[in-house]
Amino acid sequence: MTKRISSGGRPLRIAYGRVFHEGNSYSPLFTEREHFEDFHYFEGKGLSDFLASGKHELVDVLRNAELRGCLETAKKAGDVECVPLLSALAVPGGPISRECFGWIRERLKSAVRAAGKLDGVYLALHGSMRVAELDAAPEGVLIADVKEILGEDAIVAVSYDLHANLSPAIVDTTTILEGYRTNPHRDLRKTGVRAMTQLIQHLRGEFAPVRAWRKLPVILGGGMTIDFLNPMRPLFMHIKRLCRRSDVVSAHIFMVHPFTDAKDLGWAVHVCTDGDQALADKLADELAEMVWNVREVPLPEFQSPADALRDVRKAKIARKLGHIALVDTSDVVGAGATGGNTHILNTLVKEGSDLMVLLPLHDPEAIEELWPNAEGDDVEVTLRGTKGLASQPEVTLSARIDKRVDGDFGRTLVLRHNELRVAITEKSPGPVHPKFWRQLGLSPWKADAIVQKFFFHYRLFYAASLRKNIPVATMGPSSLERIRDRQFDLPTYPKNSVAEWRSFDKVRRAESRA
Ligand SMILES: [Zn+2]
């Protein structure tokens, strides 16, 4: 096949849409309809109008993502009519409630029914969605819904996040499967381009997707799993080289979102060739073997809050040169946690309030209690963070209200306790960008440390002022302990030491498509 799409061809009608959410099964908060509607939700003409506007496809984060990539490709190809279905996206969080998933399914089905005759469908999906009380991959349910309307032979192209958990229900039901090839993810638009290019070429009879995938008994490994750092760097380079070959269409690693309760959790690889099954199998085996060999590379050591504080103190003399990030690895909002962990706060109030640390905290109950106050008021308050989180310390402190705003994260108050600044928010806080603090009148340049609620992405936005990253471990929805201790029906690394991956692969790929 040619890698680039040609101009013109037989007229095609392709519908496109997105349902995107990463589920954290350990969060006590369900993801509801309003989380999608408040963040990103468009249907039909509303969707195509939005994509035609200059607005960021992903609010604040990325100008263009999968759907603009898809439309751009269709335009370039010529003779392709694109039909907008819907686009629903919410920030990572607890499982989607049954009601909310029912609503998404109904809206998607009604959009597919209204679309009329179609040659194919492209859906940008996550691959690690979770729905309350649903013991199956939600993406598989959506694909099945689409096929129920269009017929079993309908051509469905999908793209997944690199953290997807591949299973027969979301692989074998599709004709084209694409995904991100970067971590942190930077190739969303390109992923849409790749998926749509392959879909159009396939529909025009220019290429026959023949695929192979393998599933590995691994849910954690590969160090930080960053594509440009070892040990993953050589793997991502290998994938790049494969994708440049004229006989290979695509190759991917999928590394799962480990904080889900999916029973069949496990890393996977996927390879697509143009009509060559033996080659697809051979390359998938080789790639699986490479992935298998990096599983035991550990993450950097995480510190306790007290040890981390000691390191911040040591570095204090150089404050004007920037700040330290204390990464609250147990409460990563970017991994679906709530941002309402009080462990680091507890340590700071006890022994670190002389340091200027900026700390965000989800605590809607404290907001409710303190909101009647004005800026400048002195208050006495007990902070409990997100309701429903297990083993959370309660933190009582006297503070001055420095700022009172109703903003992106709902009602927000900045409490000042000595040098410590705590931004308590009504919704889960997203301090991935320094503008979170600037909007509250605080400068990252003046801080000794900032408590981060993201694993990595913030580094891109804080690059100028960020001097050092200290991963801190406490207890919360994104604690690695939860993963390390998890039981599976088949031996899975790191809970079990596993000698080989093929027997796991054989069982998992044969499992029901339900
Ligand atoms: Zn991801």
Coordinates of C-alpha atoms and ligand atoms in Angstrom, one line a residue:
M1 CA 0.0 0.0 0.0
T2 CA 1.0 3.6 -0.4
K3 CA 1.5 5.4 2.9
R4 CA 0.2 8.7 1.6
I5 CA -3.4 9.1 0.6
S6 CA -4.1 9.8 -3.0
S7 CA -6.4 12.5 -4.3
G8 CA -9.9 11.6 -5.4
G9 CA -11.4 8.2 -5.9
R10 CA -14.8 6.6 -5.5
P11 CA -17.2 8.7 -3.4
L12 CA -17.4 7.5 0.1
R13 CA -19.6 8.3 3.1
I14 CA -17.8 7.9 6.4
A15 CA -19.2 8.8 9.9
Y16 CA -16.9 9.8 12.7
G17 CA -17.1 10.3 16.4
R18 CA -15.4 10.0 19.7
V19 CA -16.2 8.6 23.1
F20 CA -13.1 9.1 25.3
H21 CA -12.7 8.5 29.0
E22 CA -10.0 6.9 31.2
G23 CA -11.5 5.1 34.2
N24 CA -10.0 4.8 37.6
S25 CA -11.7 2.0 39.5
Y26 CA -10.3 3.2 42.9
S27 CA -11.9 6.6 42.8
P28 CA -14.9 7.0 45.0
L29 CA -16.5 9.5 42.5
F30 CA -18.5 8.3 39.5
T31 CA -18.1 10.0 36.2
E32 CA -21.6 11.4 35.2
R33 CA -23.2 13.0 32.2
E34 CA -22.4 16.5 33.5
H35 CA -18.7 15.7 33.5
F36 CA -18.9 15.2 29.7
E37 CA -21.3 18.1 29.1
D38 CA -19.2 20.5 31.2
F39 CA -16.0 19.5 29.5
H40 CA -16.5 18.4 25.9
Y41 CA -19.7 17.2 24.3
F42 CA -20.9 17.9 20.8
E43 CA -23.4 16.2 18.5
G44 CA -24.1 16.2 14.8
K45 CA -23.8 19.7 13.2
G46 CA -22.6 21.1 16.5
L47 CA -19.6 18.8 16.3
S48 CA -18.7 19.6 12.7
D49 CA -19.1 23.4 13.5
F50 CA -16.9 23.1 16.5
L51 CA -14.2 21.3 14.6
A52 CA -14.4 23.9 11.8
S53 CA -13.9 26.7 14.4
G54 CA -10.4 27.8 15.6
K55 CA -11.0 26.5 19.1
H56 CA -8.7 23.9 20.7
E57 CA -10.0 20.4 20.0
L58 CA -9.0 19.5 23.6
V59 CA -9.5 22.4 25.9
D60 CA -6.2 24.1 26.9
V61 CA -4.2 21.0 26.0
L62 CA -4.1 20.4 22.3
R63 CA -5.2 22.5 19.3
N64 CA -5.8 19.5 17.1
A65 CA -6.6 15.9 18.0
E66 CA -8.0 12.8 16.3
L67 CA -11.1 14.3 14.7
R68 CA -9.4 17.2 13.0
G69 CA -6.8 14.7 11.8
C70 CA -9.6 12.6 10.4
L71 CA -11.4 15.5 8.6
E72 CA -8.2 16.9 7.2
T73 CA -7.4 13.4 5.7
A74 CA -10.9 13.1 4.2
K75 CA -10.5 16.5 2.6
K76 CA -7.2 15.7 1.2
A77 CA -8.4 12.4 -0.2
G78 CA -11.3 14.0 -2.0
D79 CA -14.7 12.4 -2.8
V80 CA -15.3 11.7 0.9
E81 CA -18.4 12.9 2.7
C82 CA -17.9 13.0 6.5
V83 CA -20.9 12.6 8.7
P84 CA -20.5 13.8 12.3
L85 CA -21.9 11.5 15.0
L86 CA -21.0 12.8 18.5
S87 CA -17.9 13.6 20.5
A88 CA -18.0 13.0 24.3
L89 CA -14.9 13.5 26.4
A90 CA -14.4 13.9 30.1
V91 CA -11.2 14.1 32.2
P92 CA -10.0 10.9 33.7
G93 CA -12.1 9.9 36.8
G94 CA -14.0 7.2 38.5
P95 CA -16.0 4.7 36.5
I96 CA -18.8 6.1 34.3
S97 CA -22.1 5.6 36.0
R98 CA -24.6 3.2 34.4
E99 CA -27.0 6.0 33.7
C100 CA -24.3 8.1 32.0
F101 CA -23.2 5.2 29.8
G102 CA -26.8 4.4 28.9
W103 CA -27.1 8.0 27.8
I104 CA -23.9 7.9 25.7
R105 CA -25.0 4.6 24.0
E106 CA -28.5 6.0 23.2
R107 CA -27.0 9.2 21.7
L108 CA -24.5 7.3 19.7
K109 CA -27.0 4.8 18.4
S110 CA -29.5 7.5 17.4
A111 CA -26.7 9.4 15.6
V112 CA -25.7 6.3 13.6
R113 CA -29.3 5.6 12.7
A114 CA -29.7 9.2 11.6
A115 CA -26.5 9.1 9.5
G116 CA -28.2 6.9 6.8
K117 CA -26.1 4.8 4.4
L118 CA -22.5 4.6 5.3
D119 CA -19.4 3.0 3.8
G120 CA -17.5 3.1 7.1
V121 CA -17.2 4.5 10.6
Y122 CA -14.3 6.0 12.5
L123 CA -14.4 6.1 16.3
A124 CA -11.7 7.7 18.4
L125 CA -12.0 5.7 21.7
H126 CA -9.8 5.3 24.8
G127 CA -9.6 1.6 25.4
S128 CA -9.5 1.8 29.2
M129 CA -13.0 3.1 29.9
R130 CA -14.8 1.6 32.9
V131 CA -18.5 1.6 33.6
A132 CA -20.0 0.8 37.0
E133 CA -21.3 -2.8 37.3
L134 CA -20.3 -3.6 33.7
D135 CA -17.9 -6.6 33.5
A136 CA -16.8 -5.9 29.9
A137 CA -14.9 -3.4 27.9
P138 CA -17.3 -0.4 27.3
E139 CA -15.7 0.3 24.0
G140 CA -16.6 -3.2 22.9
V141 CA -20.2 -2.4 23.8
L142 CA -20.2 0.8 21.7
I143 CA -18.6 -1.0 18.7
A144 CA -21.3 -3.8 19.0
D145 CA -24.0 -1.1 19.1
V146 CA -22.8 0.5 15.9
K147 CA -22.6 -2.9 14.2
E148 CA -26.0 -3.9 15.3
I149 CA -27.4 -1.0 13.3
L150 CA -25.0 -1.1 10.3
G151 CA -24.7 -4.9 10.1
E152 CA -22.0 -7.3 11.2
D153 CA -19.9 -6.6 8.1
A154 CA -19.8 -2.9 8.7
I155 CA -16.3 -1.5 8.4
V156 CA -15.3 0.1 11.7
A157 CA -12.0 1.9 12.2
V158 CA -11.0 2.7 15.7
S159 CA -8.1 4.5 17.4
Y160 CA -7.1 3.9 21.0
D161 CA -5.0 5.6 23.7
L162 CA -1.7 4.0 24.2
H163 CA -3.0 3.0 27.7
A164 CA -5.8 0.9 26.1
N165 CA -6.4 -2.6 27.4
L166 CA -6.7 -4.7 24.3
S167 CA -9.3 -7.6 24.3
P168 CA -11.0 -9.5 21.5
A169 CA -14.1 -7.3 22.0
I170 CA -12.3 -4.2 21.0
V171 CA -9.8 -5.7 18.5
D172 CA -11.4 -8.5 16.5
T173 CA -14.6 -6.5 16.0
T174 CA -12.7 -3.8 14.1
T175 CA -11.2 -3.6 10.6
I176 CA -8.7 -0.8 11.2
L177 CA -7.0 -0.3 14.6
E178 CA -4.7 2.7 15.2
G179 CA -3.3 4.2 18.4
Y180 CA -0.9 6.7 19.9
R181 CA 2.7 6.1 19.4
T182 CA 4.0 8.6 22.0
N183 CA 4.0 8.7 25.8
P184 CA 3.3 11.4 27.0
H185 CA 0.8 11.5 24.1
R186 CA 1.6 14.1 21.4
D187 CA 0.4 12.4 18.2
L188 CA -3.4 12.6 18.6
R189 CA -4.0 14.4 15.3
K190 CA -1.6 12.1 13.5
T191 CA -3.4 9.1 15.0
G192 CA -6.7 10.4 13.4
V193 CA -4.8 10.9 10.1
R194 CA -3.5 7.4 10.2
A195 CA -6.8 5.8 11.0
M196 CA -8.7 7.7 8.4
T197 CA -6.0 7.2 5.7
Q198 CA -6.2 3.4 6.2
L199 CA -10.0 3.4 6.3
I200 CA -10.3 5.3 3.0
Q201 CA -7.6 3.2 1.3
H202 CA -9.3 0.1 2.5
L203 CA -12.7 1.2 1.3
R204 CA -11.2 2.1 -2.1
G205 CA -9.8 -1.4 -2.4
E206 CA -6.2 -0.1 -2.1
F207 CA -5.2 -2.2 0.8
A208 CA -6.2 -5.3 2.8
P209 CA -5.6 -4.9 6.5
V210 CA -4.2 -8.1 8.0
R211 CA -3.4 -7.9 11.6
A212 CA -1.8 -9.7 14.5
W213 CA -1.8 -8.9 18.2
R214 CA -0.4 -10.4 21.3
K215 CA -1.3 -9.9 25.0
L216 CA 1.3 -10.0 27.8
P217 CA 0.9 -10.8 31.5
V218 CA 2.3 -7.4 32.5
I219 CA 0.5 -4.4 34.0
L220 CA 3.5 -2.4 35.3
G221 CA 7.1 -2.1 34.0
G222 CA 9.3 -0.3 31.6
G223 CA 10.5 2.3 34.1
M224 CA 8.6 5.6 33.6
T225 CA 7.3 4.2 30.2
I226 CA 8.3 7.5 28.6
D227 CA 8.9 7.0 24.8
F228 CA 12.1 9.1 24.7
L229 CA 13.7 7.7 27.9
N230 CA 15.2 4.2 28.4
P231 CA 14.1 1.5 28.5
M232 CA 11.2 2.3 26.2
R233 CA 13.2 4.4 23.8
P234 CA 14.6 1.5 21.7
L235 CA 11.1 0.0 21.5
F236 CA 9.5 3.2 20.2
M237 CA 12.4 3.6 17.7
H238 CA 11.8 0.0 16.6
I239 CA 8.1 0.8 16.0
K240 CA 9.0 3.9 14.0
R241 CA 11.3 1.8 11.8
L242 CA 8.6 -0.9 11.3
C243 CA 6.1 1.8 10.3
R244 CA 8.5 3.1 7.7
R245 CA 8.7 -0.2 6.0
S246 CA 6.7 -0.5 2.7
D247 CA 5.2 -3.9 3.8
V248 CA 4.0 -2.7 7.2
V249 CA 1.0 -0.4 7.8
S250 CA 1.2 0.1 11.6
A251 CA 2.7 -1.2 14.8
H252 CA 1.8 -0.4 18.4
I253 CA 2.4 -1.1 22.0
F254 CA -0.6 -0.7 24.4
M255 CA 0.4 -0.3 28.0
V256 CA -3.0 -0.3 29.9
H257 CA -4.2 2.1 32.4
P258 CA -3.3 0.1 35.5
F259 CA -5.8 1.7 37.8
T260 CA -8.8 -0.1 36.4
D261 CA -10.4 -3.3 37.7
A262 CA -10.5 -4.9 34.3
K263 CA -10.1 -8.7 34.9
D264 CA -8.1 -9.2 31.7
L265 CA -5.6 -6.4 32.2
G266 CA -2.4 -6.7 30.4
W267 CA 0.0 -5.0 28.0
A268 CA -0.4 -5.8 24.3
V269 CA 1.2 -5.2 20.9
H270 CA -0.6 -4.9 17.6
V271 CA 0.8 -5.0 14.0
C272 CA -1.0 -4.5 10.7
T273 CA 0.3 -5.4 7.3
D274 CA -1.1 -5.2 3.8
G275 CA -2.3 -8.7 3.2
D276 CA 0.6 -10.6 4.8
Q277 CA -0.5 -12.7 7.9
A278 CA 2.8 -14.5 8.3
L279 CA 4.7 -11.2 8.5
A280 CA 2.1 -9.6 10.9
D281 CA 2.5 -12.6 13.2
K282 CA 6.3 -12.6 13.0
L283 CA 6.6 -8.9 13.8
A284 CA 4.0 -9.0 16.6
D285 CA 5.9 -11.9 18.2
E286 CA 9.2 -10.0 18.0
L287 CA 7.6 -6.8 19.4
A288 CA 6.0 -8.7 22.2
E289 CA 9.4 -10.3 23.1
M290 CA 11.0 -6.8 23.2
V291 CA 8.2 -5.5 25.5
W292 CA 8.5 -8.6 27.7
N293 CA 12.2 -7.9 28.2
V294 CA 11.7 -4.4 29.8
R295 CA 9.0 -5.4 32.3
E296 CA 11.4 -5.6 35.2
V297 CA 12.9 -2.1 34.8
P298 CA 11.5 -0.3 37.9
L299 CA 10.1 3.1 38.4
P300 CA 12.2 5.7 40.2
E301 CA 12.0 5.4 44.0
F302 CA 9.0 7.2 45.5
Q303 CA 9.6 9.2 48.7
S304 CA 7.5 9.6 51.9
P305 CA 6.1 13.2 52.3
A306 CA 8.6 13.8 55.2
D307 CA 11.6 12.8 53.2
A308 CA 10.4 14.8 50.2
L309 CA 10.1 17.8 52.5
R310 CA 13.7 17.4 53.7
D311 CA 14.8 17.5 50.0
V312 CA 12.8 20.7 49.4
R313 CA 14.5 22.3 52.5
K314 CA 17.9 21.4 51.2
A315 CA 17.2 23.1 47.9
K316 CA 15.5 26.2 49.5
I317 CA 18.5 28.6 49.0
A318 CA 18.0 28.6 45.3
R319 CA 14.2 29.4 45.3
K320 CA 14.4 32.3 42.8
L321 CA 15.8 29.9 40.2
G322 CA 12.6 27.9 40.2
H323 CA 10.7 25.4 42.2
I324 CA 10.5 21.7 43.0
A325 CA 7.5 19.6 41.9
L326 CA 6.2 17.2 44.6
V327 CA 4.4 14.7 42.5
D328 CA 1.5 13.2 44.5
T329 CA 1.7 9.8 42.7
S330 CA -1.1 8.4 44.8
D331 CA -3.5 11.2 43.8
V332 CA -2.9 11.8 40.1
V333 CA -5.9 13.6 38.6
G334 CA -4.5 12.8 35.2
A335 CA -4.9 9.1 36.1
G336 CA -8.4 9.5 37.3
A337 CA -7.8 10.3 41.0
T338 CA -9.8 13.0 42.7
G339 CA -7.1 15.5 43.8
G340 CA -8.4 15.4 47.3
N341 CA -5.6 13.5 49.1
T342 CA -4.7 15.1 52.5
H343 CA -1.5 13.1 53.2
I344 CA 1.0 15.6 51.9
L345 CA -1.0 18.5 53.4
N346 CA -0.9 16.8 56.8
T347 CA 2.9 16.6 56.7
L348 CA 3.2 20.2 55.5
V349 CA 1.0 21.6 58.2
K350 CA 2.8 19.6 60.9
E351 CA 6.4 20.4 59.8
G352 CA 6.6 22.4 56.7
S353 CA 4.4 25.5 56.8
D354 CA 7.5 27.8 56.8
L355 CA 8.1 26.7 53.2
M356 CA 6.1 28.3 50.4
V357 CA 4.4 25.3 49.0
L358 CA 1.4 25.5 46.6
L359 CA -1.0 22.7 47.2
P360 CA -4.3 22.0 45.4
L361 CA -7.0 20.1 47.3
H362 CA -10.4 18.9 46.2
D363 CA -12.6 19.5 49.2
P364 CA -16.2 20.6 48.3
E365 CA -17.4 20.3 51.9
A366 CA -14.8 22.8 53.1
I367 CA -15.8 25.1 50.2
E368 CA -19.4 24.9 51.3
E369 CA -18.4 25.8 54.9
L370 CA -16.0 28.6 54.1
W371 CA -17.7 30.2 51.0
P372 CA -19.7 32.8 53.0
N373 CA -16.4 34.3 54.2
A374 CA -14.6 37.2 52.4
E375 CA -11.0 37.6 51.2
G376 CA -8.9 38.6 54.2
D377 CA -11.0 36.7 56.8
D378 CA -9.2 34.5 59.3
V379 CA -10.7 31.1 59.7
E380 CA -10.3 27.8 61.5
V381 CA -11.1 24.8 59.3
T382 CA -10.7 21.0 59.2
L383 CA -9.8 19.8 55.7
R384 CA -10.9 16.3 54.8
G385 CA -10.3 16.3 51.0
T386 CA -12.5 14.1 48.9
K387 CA -15.3 12.3 50.7
G388 CA -15.0 8.5 50.5
L389 CA -11.2 8.2 50.2
A390 CA -10.0 5.5 52.6
S391 CA -7.5 6.3 55.4
Q392 CA -7.4 10.0 54.9
P393 CA -6.0 12.2 57.7
E394 CA -8.2 15.2 58.8
V395 CA -6.1 18.3 58.9
T396 CA -7.1 21.2 61.1
L397 CA -5.5 24.6 60.6
S398 CA -6.0 28.3 61.1
A399 CA -5.7 30.2 57.9
R400 CA -6.4 33.5 56.1
I401 CA -8.5 33.5 53.0
D402 CA -6.2 35.1 50.4
K403 CA -8.4 34.6 47.3
R404 CA -12.0 33.7 46.6
V405 CA -12.9 32.9 43.0
D406 CA -15.5 31.0 41.0
G407 CA -13.5 29.6 38.1
D408 CA -12.7 26.5 36.0
F409 CA -12.7 24.2 39.0
G410 CA -15.8 25.6 40.6
R411 CA -15.7 27.7 43.7
T412 CA -12.1 28.0 44.8
L413 CA -10.5 29.4 47.9
V414 CA -6.8 30.0 48.6
L415 CA -6.0 29.4 52.2
R416 CA -2.8 30.8 53.6
H417 CA -1.3 29.1 56.6
N418 CA 2.1 30.7 57.4
E419 CA 3.9 30.3 54.1
L420 CA 1.8 27.4 52.9
R421 CA -0.9 28.1 50.3
V422 CA -3.7 25.6 49.9
A423 CA -6.1 26.0 46.9
I424 CA -9.3 24.2 47.9
T425 CA -11.6 23.5 45.0
E426 CA -15.1 22.4 44.4
K427 CA -14.2 20.2 41.4
S428 CA -11.1 18.0 41.0
P429 CA -8.2 20.5 40.5
G430 CA -6.1 20.4 37.4
P431 CA -2.9 22.2 38.1
V432 CA -1.2 20.8 35.0
H433 CA -0.5 24.3 33.7
P434 CA 1.0 27.2 35.8
K435 CA -2.1 29.3 34.8
F436 CA -4.0 27.4 37.5
W437 CA -1.9 29.3 40.1
R438 CA -1.6 32.5 38.2
Q439 CA -5.4 32.8 38.1
L440 CA -5.3 32.5 41.8
G441 CA -2.8 35.4 42.1
L442 CA 0.2 33.0 42.8
S443 CA 3.4 32.7 40.9
P444 CA 5.3 29.4 40.6
W445 CA 8.5 31.4 40.6
K446 CA 7.9 32.4 44.2
A447 CA 7.3 28.9 45.5
D448 CA 9.7 26.5 47.0
A449 CA 7.6 23.6 45.8
I450 CA 4.3 22.9 44.0
V451 CA 2.3 19.8 44.7
Q452 CA 1.5 18.2 41.3
K453 CA -1.4 16.0 40.4
F454 CA 0.0 14.7 37.1
F455 CA 2.7 12.1 36.4
F456 CA 4.4 13.8 33.6
H457 CA 2.5 16.2 31.4
Y458 CA 2.9 19.2 33.7
R459 CA 6.7 19.2 32.9
L460 CA 6.0 20.6 29.4
F461 CA 4.1 23.6 30.8
Y462 CA 6.3 24.3 33.8
A463 CA 9.6 23.8 31.9
A464 CA 10.9 27.3 32.7
S465 CA 10.5 27.3 36.4
L466 CA 10.7 23.6 37.2
R467 CA 14.0 22.6 38.8
K468 CA 13.4 19.1 40.2
N469 CA 10.7 16.4 40.4
I470 CA 10.2 14.4 43.5
P471 CA 7.7 11.5 43.3
V472 CA 5.9 11.1 46.6
A473 CA 3.9 8.1 47.6
T474 CA 1.1 8.1 50.1
M475 CA -2.3 6.3 49.7
G476 CA -5.0 7.1 47.1
P477 CA -6.7 6.1 43.9
S478 CA -3.5 6.0 41.9
S479 CA -1.2 4.3 44.5
L480 CA 1.0 1.8 42.8
E481 CA 0.5 -0.5 45.8
R482 CA -3.0 -1.2 44.5
I483 CA -1.5 -2.6 41.3
R484 CA 1.3 -4.5 42.9
D485 CA -1.1 -6.2 45.3
R486 CA -3.8 -7.1 42.8
Q487 CA -4.9 -10.7 42.2
F488 CA -5.7 -12.0 38.7
D489 CA -7.0 -15.3 37.5
L490 CA -3.8 -15.8 35.5
P491 CA -0.3 -15.0 36.9
T492 CA 0.5 -11.4 36.1
Y493 CA 3.6 -9.3 36.6
P494 CA 4.5 -7.6 39.0
K495 CA 2.2 -9.5 41.5
N496 CA 3.5 -12.8 40.2
S497 CA 6.8 -13.6 38.7
V498 CA 5.9 -15.1 35.3
A499 CA 8.3 -17.2 33.2
E500 CA 6.8 -16.6 29.7
W501 CA 4.0 -14.7 28.0
R502 CA 2.6 -17.1 25.4
S503 CA 0.3 -19.1 27.6
F504 CA -1.3 -15.9 28.9
D505 CA -1.6 -14.6 25.4
K506 CA -3.3 -17.7 24.2
V507 CA -6.0 -17.6 26.9
R508 CA -6.6 -13.9 26.8
R509 CA -7.0 -13.7 23.0
A510 CA -9.4 -16.6 23.0
E511 CA -11.6 -15.1 25.7
S512 CA -15.3 -14.3 25.1
R513 CA -16.1 -11.1 23.1
A514 CA -18.9 -10.4 25.6
Ligands
ZN1 ZN -2.8 7.4 27.9

